[in-house]
mmCIF file of C-alpha atoms in Angstrom:
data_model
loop_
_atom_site.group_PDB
_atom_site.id
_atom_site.type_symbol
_atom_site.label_atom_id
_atom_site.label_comp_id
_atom_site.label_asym_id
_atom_site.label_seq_id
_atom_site.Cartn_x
_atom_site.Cartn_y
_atom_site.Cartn_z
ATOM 1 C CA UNK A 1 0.000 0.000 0.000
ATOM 2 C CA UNK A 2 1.820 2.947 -0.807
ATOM 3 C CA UNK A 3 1.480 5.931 1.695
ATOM 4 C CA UNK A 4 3.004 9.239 2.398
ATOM 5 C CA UNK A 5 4.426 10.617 5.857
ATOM 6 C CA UNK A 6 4.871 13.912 6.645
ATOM 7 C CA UNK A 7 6.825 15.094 9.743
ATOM 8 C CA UNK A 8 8.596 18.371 10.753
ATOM 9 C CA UNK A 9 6.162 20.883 11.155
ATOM 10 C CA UNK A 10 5.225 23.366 13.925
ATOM 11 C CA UNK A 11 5.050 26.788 14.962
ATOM 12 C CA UNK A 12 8.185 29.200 13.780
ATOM 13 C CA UNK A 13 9.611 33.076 14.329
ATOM 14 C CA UNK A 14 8.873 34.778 10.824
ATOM 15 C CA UNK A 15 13.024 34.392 9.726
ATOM 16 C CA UNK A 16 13.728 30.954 11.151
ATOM 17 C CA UNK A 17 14.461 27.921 9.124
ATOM 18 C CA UNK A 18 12.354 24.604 9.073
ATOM 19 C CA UNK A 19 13.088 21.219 7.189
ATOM 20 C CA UNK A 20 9.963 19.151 6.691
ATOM 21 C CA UNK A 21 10.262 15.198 5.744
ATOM 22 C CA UNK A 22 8.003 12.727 4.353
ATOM 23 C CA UNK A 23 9.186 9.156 4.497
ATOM 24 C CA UNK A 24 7.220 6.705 1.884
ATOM 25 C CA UNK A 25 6.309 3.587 1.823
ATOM 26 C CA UNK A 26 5.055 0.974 -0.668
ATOM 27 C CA UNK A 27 6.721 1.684 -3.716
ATOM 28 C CA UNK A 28 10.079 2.340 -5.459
ATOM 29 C CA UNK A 29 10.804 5.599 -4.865
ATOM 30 C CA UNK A 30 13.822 6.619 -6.708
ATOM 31 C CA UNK A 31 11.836 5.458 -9.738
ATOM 32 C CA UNK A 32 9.427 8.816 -9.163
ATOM 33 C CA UNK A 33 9.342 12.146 -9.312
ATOM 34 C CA UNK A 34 7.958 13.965 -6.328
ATOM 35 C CA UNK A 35 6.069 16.953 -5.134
ATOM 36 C CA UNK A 36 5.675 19.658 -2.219
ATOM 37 C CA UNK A 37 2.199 21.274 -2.112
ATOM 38 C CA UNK A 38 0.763 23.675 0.495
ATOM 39 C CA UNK A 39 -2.718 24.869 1.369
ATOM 40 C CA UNK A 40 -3.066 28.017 3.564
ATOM 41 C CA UNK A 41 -5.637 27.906 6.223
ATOM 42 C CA UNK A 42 -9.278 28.430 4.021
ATOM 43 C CA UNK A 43 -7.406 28.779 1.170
ATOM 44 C CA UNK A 44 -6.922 26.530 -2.320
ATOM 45 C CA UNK A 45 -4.135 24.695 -3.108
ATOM 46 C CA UNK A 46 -0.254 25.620 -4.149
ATOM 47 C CA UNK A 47 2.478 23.783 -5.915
ATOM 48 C CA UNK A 48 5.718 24.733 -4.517
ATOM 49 C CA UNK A 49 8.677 22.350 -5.877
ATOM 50 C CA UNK A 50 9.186 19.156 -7.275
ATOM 51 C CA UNK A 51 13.026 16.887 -7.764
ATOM 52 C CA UNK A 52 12.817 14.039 -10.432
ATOM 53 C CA UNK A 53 13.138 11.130 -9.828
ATOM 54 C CA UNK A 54 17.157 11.502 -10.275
ATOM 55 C CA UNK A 55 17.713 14.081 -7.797
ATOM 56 C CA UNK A 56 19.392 16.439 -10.087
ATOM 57 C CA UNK A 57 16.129 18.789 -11.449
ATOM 58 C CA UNK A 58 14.381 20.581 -9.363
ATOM 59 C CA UNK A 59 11.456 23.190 -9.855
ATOM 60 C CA UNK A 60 10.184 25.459 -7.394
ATOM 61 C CA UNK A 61 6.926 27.913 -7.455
ATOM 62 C CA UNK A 62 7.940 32.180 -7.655
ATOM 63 C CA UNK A 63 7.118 32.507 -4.325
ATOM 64 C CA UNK A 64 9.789 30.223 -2.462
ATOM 65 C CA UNK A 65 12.933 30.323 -5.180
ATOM 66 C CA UNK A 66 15.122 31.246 -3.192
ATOM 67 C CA UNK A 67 13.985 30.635 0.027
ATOM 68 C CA UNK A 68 12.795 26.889 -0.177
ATOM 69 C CA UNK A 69 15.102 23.574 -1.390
ATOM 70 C CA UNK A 70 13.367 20.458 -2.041
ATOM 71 C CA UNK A 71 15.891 16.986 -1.965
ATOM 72 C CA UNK A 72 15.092 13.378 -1.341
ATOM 73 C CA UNK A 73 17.474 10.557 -0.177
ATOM 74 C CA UNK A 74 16.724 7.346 -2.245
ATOM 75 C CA UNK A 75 18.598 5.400 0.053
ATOM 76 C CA UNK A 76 16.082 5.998 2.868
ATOM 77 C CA UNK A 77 12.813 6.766 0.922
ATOM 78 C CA UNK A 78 12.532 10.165 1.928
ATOM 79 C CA UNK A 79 11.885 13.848 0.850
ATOM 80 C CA UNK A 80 12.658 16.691 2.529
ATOM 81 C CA UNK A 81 11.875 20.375 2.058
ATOM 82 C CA UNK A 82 14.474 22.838 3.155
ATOM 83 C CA UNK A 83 12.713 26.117 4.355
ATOM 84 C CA UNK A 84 14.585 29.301 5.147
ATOM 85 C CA UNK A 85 13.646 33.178 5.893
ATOM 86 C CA UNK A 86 10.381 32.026 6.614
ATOM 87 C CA UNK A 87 7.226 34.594 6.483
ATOM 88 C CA UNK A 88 3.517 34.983 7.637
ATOM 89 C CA UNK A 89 2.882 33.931 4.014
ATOM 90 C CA UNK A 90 4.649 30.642 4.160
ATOM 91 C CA UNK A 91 1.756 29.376 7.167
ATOM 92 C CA UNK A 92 0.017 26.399 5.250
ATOM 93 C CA UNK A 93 -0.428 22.458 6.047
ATOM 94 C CA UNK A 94 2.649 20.987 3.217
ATOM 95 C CA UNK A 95 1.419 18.040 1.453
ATOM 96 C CA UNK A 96 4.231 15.977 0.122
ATOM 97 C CA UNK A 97 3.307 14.178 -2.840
ATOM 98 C CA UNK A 98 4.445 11.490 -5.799
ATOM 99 C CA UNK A 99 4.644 12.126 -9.162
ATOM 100 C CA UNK A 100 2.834 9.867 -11.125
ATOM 101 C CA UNK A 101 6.043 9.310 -13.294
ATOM 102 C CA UNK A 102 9.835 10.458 -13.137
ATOM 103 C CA UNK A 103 9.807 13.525 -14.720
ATOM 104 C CA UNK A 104 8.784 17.372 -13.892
ATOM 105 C CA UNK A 105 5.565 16.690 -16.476
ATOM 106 C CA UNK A 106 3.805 14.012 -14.304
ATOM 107 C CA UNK A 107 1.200 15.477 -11.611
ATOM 108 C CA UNK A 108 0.668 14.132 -8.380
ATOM 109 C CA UNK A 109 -1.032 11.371 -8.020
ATOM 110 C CA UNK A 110 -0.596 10.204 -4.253
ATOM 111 C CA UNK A 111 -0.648 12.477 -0.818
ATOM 112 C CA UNK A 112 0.376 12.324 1.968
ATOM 113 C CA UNK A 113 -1.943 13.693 4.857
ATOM 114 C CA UNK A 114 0.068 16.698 5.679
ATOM 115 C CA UNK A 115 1.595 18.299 8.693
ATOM 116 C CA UNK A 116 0.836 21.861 9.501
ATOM 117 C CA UNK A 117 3.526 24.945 9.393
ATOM 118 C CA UNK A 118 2.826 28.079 11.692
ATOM 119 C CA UNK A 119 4.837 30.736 10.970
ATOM 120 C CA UNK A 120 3.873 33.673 14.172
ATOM 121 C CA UNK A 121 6.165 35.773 16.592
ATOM 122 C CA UNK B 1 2.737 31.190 -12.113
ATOM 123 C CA UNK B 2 -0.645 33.187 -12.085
ATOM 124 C CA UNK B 3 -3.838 30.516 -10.382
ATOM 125 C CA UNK B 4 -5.699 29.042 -13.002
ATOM 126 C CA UNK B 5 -9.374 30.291 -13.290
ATOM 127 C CA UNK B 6 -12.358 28.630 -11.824
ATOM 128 C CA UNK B 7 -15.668 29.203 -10.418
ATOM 129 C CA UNK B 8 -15.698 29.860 -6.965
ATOM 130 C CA UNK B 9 -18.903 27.511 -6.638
ATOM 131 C CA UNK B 10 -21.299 25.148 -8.399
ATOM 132 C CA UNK B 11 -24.154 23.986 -7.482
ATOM 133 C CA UNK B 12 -26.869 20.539 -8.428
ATOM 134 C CA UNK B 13 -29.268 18.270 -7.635
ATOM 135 C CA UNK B 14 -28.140 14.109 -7.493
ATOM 136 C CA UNK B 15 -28.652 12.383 -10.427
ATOM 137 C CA UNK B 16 -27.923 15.558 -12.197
ATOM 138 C CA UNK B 17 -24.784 16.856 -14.608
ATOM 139 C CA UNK B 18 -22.538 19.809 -13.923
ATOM 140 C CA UNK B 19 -19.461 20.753 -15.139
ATOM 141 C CA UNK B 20 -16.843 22.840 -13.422
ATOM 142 C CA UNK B 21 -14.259 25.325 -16.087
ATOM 143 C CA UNK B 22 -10.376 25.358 -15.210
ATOM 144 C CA UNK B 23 -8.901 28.955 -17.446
ATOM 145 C CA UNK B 24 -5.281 28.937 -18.119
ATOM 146 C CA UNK B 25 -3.282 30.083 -21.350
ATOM 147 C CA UNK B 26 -1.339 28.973 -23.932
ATOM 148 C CA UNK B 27 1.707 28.584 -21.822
ATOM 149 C CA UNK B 28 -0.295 26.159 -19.318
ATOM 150 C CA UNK B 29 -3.715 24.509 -19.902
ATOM 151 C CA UNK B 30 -3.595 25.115 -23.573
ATOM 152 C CA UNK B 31 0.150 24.179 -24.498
ATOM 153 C CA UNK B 32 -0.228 20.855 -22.810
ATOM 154 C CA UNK B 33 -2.248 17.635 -22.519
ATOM 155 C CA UNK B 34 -0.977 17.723 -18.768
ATOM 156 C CA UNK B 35 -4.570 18.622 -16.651
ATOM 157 C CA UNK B 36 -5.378 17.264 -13.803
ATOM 158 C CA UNK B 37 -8.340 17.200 -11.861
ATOM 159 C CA UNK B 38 -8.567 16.957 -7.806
ATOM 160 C CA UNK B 39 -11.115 16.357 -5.486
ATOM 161 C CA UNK B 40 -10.809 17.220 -1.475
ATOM 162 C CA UNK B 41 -13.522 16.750 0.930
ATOM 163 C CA UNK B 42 -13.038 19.049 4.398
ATOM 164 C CA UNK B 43 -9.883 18.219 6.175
ATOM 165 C CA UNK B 44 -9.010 15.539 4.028
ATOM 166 C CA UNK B 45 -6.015 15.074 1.704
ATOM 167 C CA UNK B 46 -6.855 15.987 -2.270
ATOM 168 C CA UNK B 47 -7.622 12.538 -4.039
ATOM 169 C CA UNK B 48 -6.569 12.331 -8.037
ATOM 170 C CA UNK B 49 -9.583 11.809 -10.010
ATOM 171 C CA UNK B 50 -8.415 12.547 -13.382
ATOM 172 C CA UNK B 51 -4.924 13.298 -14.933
ATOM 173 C CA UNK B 52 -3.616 14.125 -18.679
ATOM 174 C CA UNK B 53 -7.012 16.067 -19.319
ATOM 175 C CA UNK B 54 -9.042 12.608 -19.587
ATOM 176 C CA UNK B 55 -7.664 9.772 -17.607
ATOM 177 C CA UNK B 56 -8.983 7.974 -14.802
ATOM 178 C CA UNK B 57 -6.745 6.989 -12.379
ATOM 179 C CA UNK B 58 -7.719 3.163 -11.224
ATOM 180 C CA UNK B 59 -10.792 2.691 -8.752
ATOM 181 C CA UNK B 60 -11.995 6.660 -9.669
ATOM 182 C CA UNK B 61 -15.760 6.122 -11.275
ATOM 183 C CA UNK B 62 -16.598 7.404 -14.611
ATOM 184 C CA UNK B 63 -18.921 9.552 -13.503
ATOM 185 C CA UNK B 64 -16.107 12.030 -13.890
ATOM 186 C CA UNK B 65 -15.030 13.130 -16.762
ATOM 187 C CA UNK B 66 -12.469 15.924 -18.411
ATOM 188 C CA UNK B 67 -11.653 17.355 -21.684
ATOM 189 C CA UNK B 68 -10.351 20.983 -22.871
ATOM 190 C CA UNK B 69 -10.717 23.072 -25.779
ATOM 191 C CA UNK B 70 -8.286 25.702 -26.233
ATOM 192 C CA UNK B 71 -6.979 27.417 -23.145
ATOM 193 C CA UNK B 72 -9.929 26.066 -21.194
ATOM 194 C CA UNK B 73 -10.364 22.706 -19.563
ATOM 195 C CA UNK B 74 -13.467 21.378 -17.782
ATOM 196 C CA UNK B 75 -14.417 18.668 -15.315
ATOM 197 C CA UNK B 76 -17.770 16.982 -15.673
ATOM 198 C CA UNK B 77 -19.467 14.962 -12.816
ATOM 199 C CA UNK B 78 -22.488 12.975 -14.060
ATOM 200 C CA UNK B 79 -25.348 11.605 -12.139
ATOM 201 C CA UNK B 80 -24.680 13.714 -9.000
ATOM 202 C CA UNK B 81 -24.288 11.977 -5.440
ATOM 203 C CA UNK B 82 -24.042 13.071 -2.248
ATOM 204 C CA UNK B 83 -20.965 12.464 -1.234
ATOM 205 C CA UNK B 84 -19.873 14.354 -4.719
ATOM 206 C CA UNK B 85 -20.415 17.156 -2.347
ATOM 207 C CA UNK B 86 -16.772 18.419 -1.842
ATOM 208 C CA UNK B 87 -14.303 21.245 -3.703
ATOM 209 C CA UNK B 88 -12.370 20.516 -6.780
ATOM 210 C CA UNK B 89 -9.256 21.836 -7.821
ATOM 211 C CA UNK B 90 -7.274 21.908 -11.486
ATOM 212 C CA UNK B 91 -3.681 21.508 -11.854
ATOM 213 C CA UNK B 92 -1.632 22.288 -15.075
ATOM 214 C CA UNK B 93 1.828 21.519 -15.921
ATOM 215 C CA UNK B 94 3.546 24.968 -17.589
ATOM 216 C CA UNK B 95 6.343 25.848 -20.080
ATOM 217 C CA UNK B 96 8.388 26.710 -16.715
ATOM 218 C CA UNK B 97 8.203 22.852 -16.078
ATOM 219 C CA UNK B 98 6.164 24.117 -12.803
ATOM 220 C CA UNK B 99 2.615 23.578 -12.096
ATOM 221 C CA UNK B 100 -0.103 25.865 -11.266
ATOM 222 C CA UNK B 101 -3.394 25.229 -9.446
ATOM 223 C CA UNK B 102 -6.664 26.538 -10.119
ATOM 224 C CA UNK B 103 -8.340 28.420 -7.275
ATOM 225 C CA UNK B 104 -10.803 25.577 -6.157
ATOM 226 C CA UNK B 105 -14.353 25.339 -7.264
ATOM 227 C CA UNK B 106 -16.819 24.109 -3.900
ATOM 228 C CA UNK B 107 -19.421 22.052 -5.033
ATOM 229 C CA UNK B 108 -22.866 22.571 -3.533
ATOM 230 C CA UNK B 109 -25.127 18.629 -3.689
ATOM 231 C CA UNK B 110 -28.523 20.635 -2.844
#
């Protein structure tokens, strides 16, 4: 069964760093592409980066270039999403997710549940 | 990266038809057969109900259906049930080799 774990969130100073992680399970997953997606509270969704399946392409949304590094470690099924300077803005539940293939042009099929990011002095 | 376009509610009876717009341009919806089509129910996780503007995704029911003309694609859920009750989101791929959301459509099962 293939599921999605996310872990790392919590409350943060606007300017402090986080590093979410969401471990999978059930499938190979250095043969996918993956996803970070973030929904502010009452709001819709946004895409904010995806790595290939290789490790060595990664996108990122306008808002977080910059700011926000998304990696993965095929070795231990994970993905992780480096989060610097961090702003009121950036307060959202982050939804890892897989791509439905191993390139940047396949959508995400499977989610994760999500774990919740406060950003608030 | 501007949101893709859609209504900010719809609204039908079960056993009816509606069908929910996604906007984009050429450089998103239209320059690409890469749509997809989510559904998320309060507090819940989005679910994949269609992908690659007309595919199902296995165990989904074909009472949803997409296609796209132009710029424009479009999500149509046929004989309405309850639990259809929920707010649905496009996604397009883009010539940045990003993706962009739509702004989420809430459906209304009166």
């Amino acid at each position: 069964q293939v599921q999605l774990v996310e872990s790392g969130g919590g409350v943060v100073q606007p300017g402090r760093s986080l590093r979410l992680s969401c471990a999978t399970f059930g499938f190979t997953f250095s043969s996918y592409s993956m996803h970070w997606v973030r929904q502010a509270p009452g709001k819709g969704l946004e895409w904010v980066a995806l790595i290939s399946y290789g490790e060595n392409n990664t996108y990122y949304a306008d808002s977080v270039k910059g700011r926000f590094t998304i990696s993965r470690d095929n070795s231990k099924n994970t993905l992780y999403l480096q989060m610097n300077s961090l702003t009121a803005d950036d307060t959202a539940v982050y939804y890892c997710a897989r791509g439905s293939c191993r390139s940047s042009n396949c959508p995400p099929d499977v989610w994760g549940q999500g774990t919740t990011v406060t950003v608030s002095s | 990266q501007s949101a893709l376009t859609q209504p900010a509610s719809v609204s039908g009876s079960p056993g009816q038809s509606i069908t929910i717009s996604c906007a984009g341009t050429s450089s998103d919806v239209g320059g690409y057969n890469y749509v997809s089509w989510y559904q998320q129910h309060p507090g819940k996780a989005p679910k994949l109900i269609i992908y690659d503007v007309s595919n199902w995704p296995s165990g989904v029911s074909n009472r949803f259906s997409g296609s796209k003309s132009g710029n424009t694609a479009s999500l149509t859920i046929s004989g309405l049930q309850v639990e259809d009750e929920a707010e649905y989101f496009c996604s397009s791929y883009t010539s940045s080799r990003t993706w962009v959301f739509g702004g989420g459509t809430k459906l209304t099962v009166l």
